Coordinates of C-alpha atoms in Angstrom, one line a residue:
X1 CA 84.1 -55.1 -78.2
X2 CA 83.0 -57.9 -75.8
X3 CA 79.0 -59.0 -76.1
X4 CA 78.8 -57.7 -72.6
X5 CA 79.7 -53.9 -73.3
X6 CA 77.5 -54.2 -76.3
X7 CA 74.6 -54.9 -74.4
X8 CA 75.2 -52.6 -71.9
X9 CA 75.8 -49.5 -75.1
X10 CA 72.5 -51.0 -76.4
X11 CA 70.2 -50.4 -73.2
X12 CA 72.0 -47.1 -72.6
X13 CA 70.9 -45.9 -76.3
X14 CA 67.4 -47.2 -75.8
X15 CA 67.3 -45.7 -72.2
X16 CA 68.9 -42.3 -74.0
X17 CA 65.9 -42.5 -76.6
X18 CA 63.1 -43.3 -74.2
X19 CA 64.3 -40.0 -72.2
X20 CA 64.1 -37.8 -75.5
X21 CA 61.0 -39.2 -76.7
X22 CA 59.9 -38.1 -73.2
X23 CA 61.3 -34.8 -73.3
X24 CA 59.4 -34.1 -77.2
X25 CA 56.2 -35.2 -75.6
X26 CA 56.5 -32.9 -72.7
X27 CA 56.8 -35.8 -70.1
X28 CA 59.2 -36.6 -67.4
X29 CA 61.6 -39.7 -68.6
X30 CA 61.3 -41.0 -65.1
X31 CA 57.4 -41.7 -65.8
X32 CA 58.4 -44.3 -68.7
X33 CA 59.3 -47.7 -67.2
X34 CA 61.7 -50.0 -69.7
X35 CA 60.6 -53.9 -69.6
X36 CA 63.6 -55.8 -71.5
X37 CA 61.8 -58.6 -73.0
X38 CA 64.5 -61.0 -72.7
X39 CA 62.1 -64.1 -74.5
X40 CA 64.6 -66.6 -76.6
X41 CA 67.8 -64.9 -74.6
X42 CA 70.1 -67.0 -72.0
X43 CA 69.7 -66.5 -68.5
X44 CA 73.8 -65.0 -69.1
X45 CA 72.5 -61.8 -71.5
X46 CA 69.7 -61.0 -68.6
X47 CA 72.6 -61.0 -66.3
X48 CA 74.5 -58.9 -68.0
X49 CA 71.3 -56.3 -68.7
X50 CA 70.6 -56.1 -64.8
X51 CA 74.8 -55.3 -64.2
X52 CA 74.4 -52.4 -66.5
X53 CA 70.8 -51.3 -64.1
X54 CA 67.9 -53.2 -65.7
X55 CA 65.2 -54.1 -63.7
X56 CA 62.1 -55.0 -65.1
X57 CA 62.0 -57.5 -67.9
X58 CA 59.4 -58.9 -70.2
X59 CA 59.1 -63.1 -71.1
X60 CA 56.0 -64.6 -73.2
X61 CA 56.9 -68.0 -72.3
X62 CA 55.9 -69.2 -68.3
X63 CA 58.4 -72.7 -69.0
X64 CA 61.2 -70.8 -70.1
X65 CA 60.9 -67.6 -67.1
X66 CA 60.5 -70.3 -64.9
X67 CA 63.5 -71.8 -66.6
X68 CA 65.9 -68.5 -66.0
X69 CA 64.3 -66.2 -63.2
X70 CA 64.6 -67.9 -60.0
X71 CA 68.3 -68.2 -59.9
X72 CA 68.6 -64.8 -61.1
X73 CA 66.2 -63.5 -58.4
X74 CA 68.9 -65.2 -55.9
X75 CA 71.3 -63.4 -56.7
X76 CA 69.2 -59.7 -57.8
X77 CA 65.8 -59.8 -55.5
X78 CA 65.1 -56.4 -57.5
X79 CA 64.1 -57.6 -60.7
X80 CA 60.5 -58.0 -61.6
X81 CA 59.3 -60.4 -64.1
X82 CA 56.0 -59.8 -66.7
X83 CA 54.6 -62.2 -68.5
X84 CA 53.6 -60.6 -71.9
X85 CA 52.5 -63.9 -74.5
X86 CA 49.3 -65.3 -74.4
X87 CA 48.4 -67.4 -71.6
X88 CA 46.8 -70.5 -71.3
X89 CA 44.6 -71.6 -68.5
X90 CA 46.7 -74.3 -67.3
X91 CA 49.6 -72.2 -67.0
X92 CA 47.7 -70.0 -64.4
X93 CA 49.0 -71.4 -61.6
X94 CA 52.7 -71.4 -62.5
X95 CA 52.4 -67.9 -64.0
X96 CA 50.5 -66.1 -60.8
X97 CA 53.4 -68.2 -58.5
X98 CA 56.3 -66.5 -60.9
X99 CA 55.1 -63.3 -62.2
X100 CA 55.2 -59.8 -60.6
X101 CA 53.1 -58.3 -63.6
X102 CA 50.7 -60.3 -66.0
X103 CA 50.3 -58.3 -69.2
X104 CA 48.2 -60.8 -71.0
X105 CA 44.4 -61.3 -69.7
X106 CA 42.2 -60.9 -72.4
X107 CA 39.8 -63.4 -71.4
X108 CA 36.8 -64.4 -69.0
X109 CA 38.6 -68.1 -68.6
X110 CA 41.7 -66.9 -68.4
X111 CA 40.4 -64.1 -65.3
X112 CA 38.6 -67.4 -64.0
X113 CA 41.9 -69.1 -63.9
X114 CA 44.3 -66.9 -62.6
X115 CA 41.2 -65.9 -59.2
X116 CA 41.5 -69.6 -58.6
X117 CA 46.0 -69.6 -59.1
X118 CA 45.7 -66.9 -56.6
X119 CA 43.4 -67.9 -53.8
X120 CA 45.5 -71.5 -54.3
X121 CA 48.6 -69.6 -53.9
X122 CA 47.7 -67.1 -51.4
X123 CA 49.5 -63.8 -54.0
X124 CA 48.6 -62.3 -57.0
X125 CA 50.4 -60.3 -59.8
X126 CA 49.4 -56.9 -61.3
X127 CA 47.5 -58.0 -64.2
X128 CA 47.2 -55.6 -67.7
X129 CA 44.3 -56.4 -69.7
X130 CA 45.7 -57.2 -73.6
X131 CA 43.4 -55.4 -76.2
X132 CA 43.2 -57.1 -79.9
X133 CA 42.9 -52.9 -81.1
X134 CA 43.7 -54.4 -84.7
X135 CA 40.9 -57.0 -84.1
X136 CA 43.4 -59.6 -85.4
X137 CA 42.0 -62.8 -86.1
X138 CA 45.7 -64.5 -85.2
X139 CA 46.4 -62.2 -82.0
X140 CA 45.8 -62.7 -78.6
X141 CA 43.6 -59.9 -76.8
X142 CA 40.3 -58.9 -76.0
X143 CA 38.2 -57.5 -78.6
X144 CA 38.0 -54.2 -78.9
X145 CA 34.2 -54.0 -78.8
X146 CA 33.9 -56.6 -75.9
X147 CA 37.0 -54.8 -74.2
X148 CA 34.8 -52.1 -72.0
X149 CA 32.4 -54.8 -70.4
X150 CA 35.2 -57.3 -70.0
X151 CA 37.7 -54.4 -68.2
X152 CA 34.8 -53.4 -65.7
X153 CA 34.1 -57.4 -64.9
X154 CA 38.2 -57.4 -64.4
X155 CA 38.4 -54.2 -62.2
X156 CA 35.3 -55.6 -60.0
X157 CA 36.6 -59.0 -59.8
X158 CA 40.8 -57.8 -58.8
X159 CA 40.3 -54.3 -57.8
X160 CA 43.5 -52.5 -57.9
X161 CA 45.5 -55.7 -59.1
X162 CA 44.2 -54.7 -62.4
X163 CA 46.1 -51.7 -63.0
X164 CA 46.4 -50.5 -66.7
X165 CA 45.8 -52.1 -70.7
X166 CA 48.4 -53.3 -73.2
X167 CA 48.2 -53.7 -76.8
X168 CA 50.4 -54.6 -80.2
X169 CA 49.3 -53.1 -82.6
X170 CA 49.1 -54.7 -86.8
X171 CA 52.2 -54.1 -87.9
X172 CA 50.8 -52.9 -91.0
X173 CA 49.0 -49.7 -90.0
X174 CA 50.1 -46.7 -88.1
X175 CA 50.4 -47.5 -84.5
X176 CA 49.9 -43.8 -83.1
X177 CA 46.0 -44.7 -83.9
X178 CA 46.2 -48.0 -81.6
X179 CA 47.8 -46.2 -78.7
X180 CA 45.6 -43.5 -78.9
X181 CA 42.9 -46.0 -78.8
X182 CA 44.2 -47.3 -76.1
X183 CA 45.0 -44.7 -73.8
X184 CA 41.4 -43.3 -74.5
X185 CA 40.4 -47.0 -73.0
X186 CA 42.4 -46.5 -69.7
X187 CA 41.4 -42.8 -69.2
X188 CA 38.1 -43.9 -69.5
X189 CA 38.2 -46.9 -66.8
X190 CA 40.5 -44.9 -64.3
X191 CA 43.8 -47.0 -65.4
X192 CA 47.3 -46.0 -64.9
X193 CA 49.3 -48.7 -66.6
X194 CA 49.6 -48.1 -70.3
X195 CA 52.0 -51.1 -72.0
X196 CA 52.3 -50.2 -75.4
X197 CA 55.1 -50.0 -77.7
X198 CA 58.1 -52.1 -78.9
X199 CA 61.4 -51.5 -80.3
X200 CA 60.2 -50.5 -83.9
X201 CA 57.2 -47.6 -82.4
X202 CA 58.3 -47.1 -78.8
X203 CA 58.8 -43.1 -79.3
X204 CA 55.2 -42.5 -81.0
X205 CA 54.0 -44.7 -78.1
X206 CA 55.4 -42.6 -75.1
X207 CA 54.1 -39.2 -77.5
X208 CA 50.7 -41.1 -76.9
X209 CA 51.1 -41.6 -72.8
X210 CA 52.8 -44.9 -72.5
X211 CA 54.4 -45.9 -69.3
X212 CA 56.0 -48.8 -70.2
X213 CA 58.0 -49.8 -73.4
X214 CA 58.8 -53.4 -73.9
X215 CA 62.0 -53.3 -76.2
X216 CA 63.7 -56.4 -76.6
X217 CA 66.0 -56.6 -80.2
X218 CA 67.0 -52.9 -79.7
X219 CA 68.9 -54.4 -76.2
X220 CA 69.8 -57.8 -76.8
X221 CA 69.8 -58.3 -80.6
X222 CA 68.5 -60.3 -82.8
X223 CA 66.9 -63.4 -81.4
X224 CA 68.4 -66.6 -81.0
X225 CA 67.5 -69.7 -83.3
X226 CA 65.3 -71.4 -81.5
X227 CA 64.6 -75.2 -82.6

């Protein structure tokens, strides 16, 4: 079997499972997006994923998107590109000029950052606010008891730019409670977007309302060394 039909077996199986987990929960498949997080994989595997019909994909890096996505996008203007790691403020600008989604503000310097990218730039992404719902000391995300104040400041300051939350939850506890957290957040501020659940939880996350899934070993396999 050649790495290419692999892939392409592995992204049907996950698109198979996102549709029953969909069906279980009483939803319509076509209301959970897929973002391939493709972070740590050549620019050749996300070629392959978007000739077996993948369009949205997930990178934590901005160097390395910026690295692998605009020759792609020549040749597939289809594909949008989220940013899901943590962001640093001098990355702003190069992340608001790549990005069609931001899943990663979970700060007031970061918002301050990416207002100033954009007016410099003239565009800016959809933006997802990242909630810490473990309140992990070594995660990235807003706290969850700053989270409220800091998503009305975000939805006054971007309007409809800021479209939905995201979270990971600790990888120790149940993570049904974090995306029921979560989704109570977004109900409660009006927002559609819920990013929440990876390859190992992705089912009990789109039983708890999630729209998008970002599933990246269950596609491409395990992740390359990296040195």
């Amino acid at each position: 079997m050649t790495t290419s039909s692999l892939l392409a077996q592995r992204l049907e199986r996950v698109r198979s499972e996102i549709a029953a987990a969909a069906h279980k929960a009483g939803r319509n498949p076509e209301d959970v997006e897929l973002v391939a997080v493709s972070k740590f994989h050549p620019a050749s595997s996300i070629a392959e994923a978007i000739a077996a019909g993948q369009r949205i994909f997930g990178e934590n890096r901005v160097q390395e998107a910026a690295a692998k996505f605009p020759a792609l996008r020549e040749l597939s203007p289809d594909i949008k590109l989220h940013l899901i790691g943590g962001l640093q403020t001098n990355k702003a600008r190069d992340a608001v000029q790549l990005a069609d989604r931001i899943e990663s503000l979970d700060r007031p310097a970061l918002a301050d950052a990416l207002a100033k990218a954009a007016d410099a730039c003239g565009r800016m992404p959809e933006l997802l606010i990242e909630v810490n719902t473990g309140n992990e000391p070594q995660k990235f995300g807003i706290a969850r008891d700053q989270a409220d104040d800091f998503i009305r400041l975000c939805q006054k300051r971007f309007g409809e730019k800021l479209c939905g939350l995201m979270c990971i939850p600790p990888a120790d506890e149940d993570p049904t409670l974090h995306f029921q957290l979560l989704r109570s957040m977004a109900l409660h501020h009006g927002l559609p977007v819920l990013s929440m659940g990876m390859s190992a939880d992705y089912p009990q996350a789109i039983a708890q309302g999630a729209t998008h899934v970002r599933v990246g070993t269950a596609i491409f396999g395990p992740r390359p060394t990296i040195p």
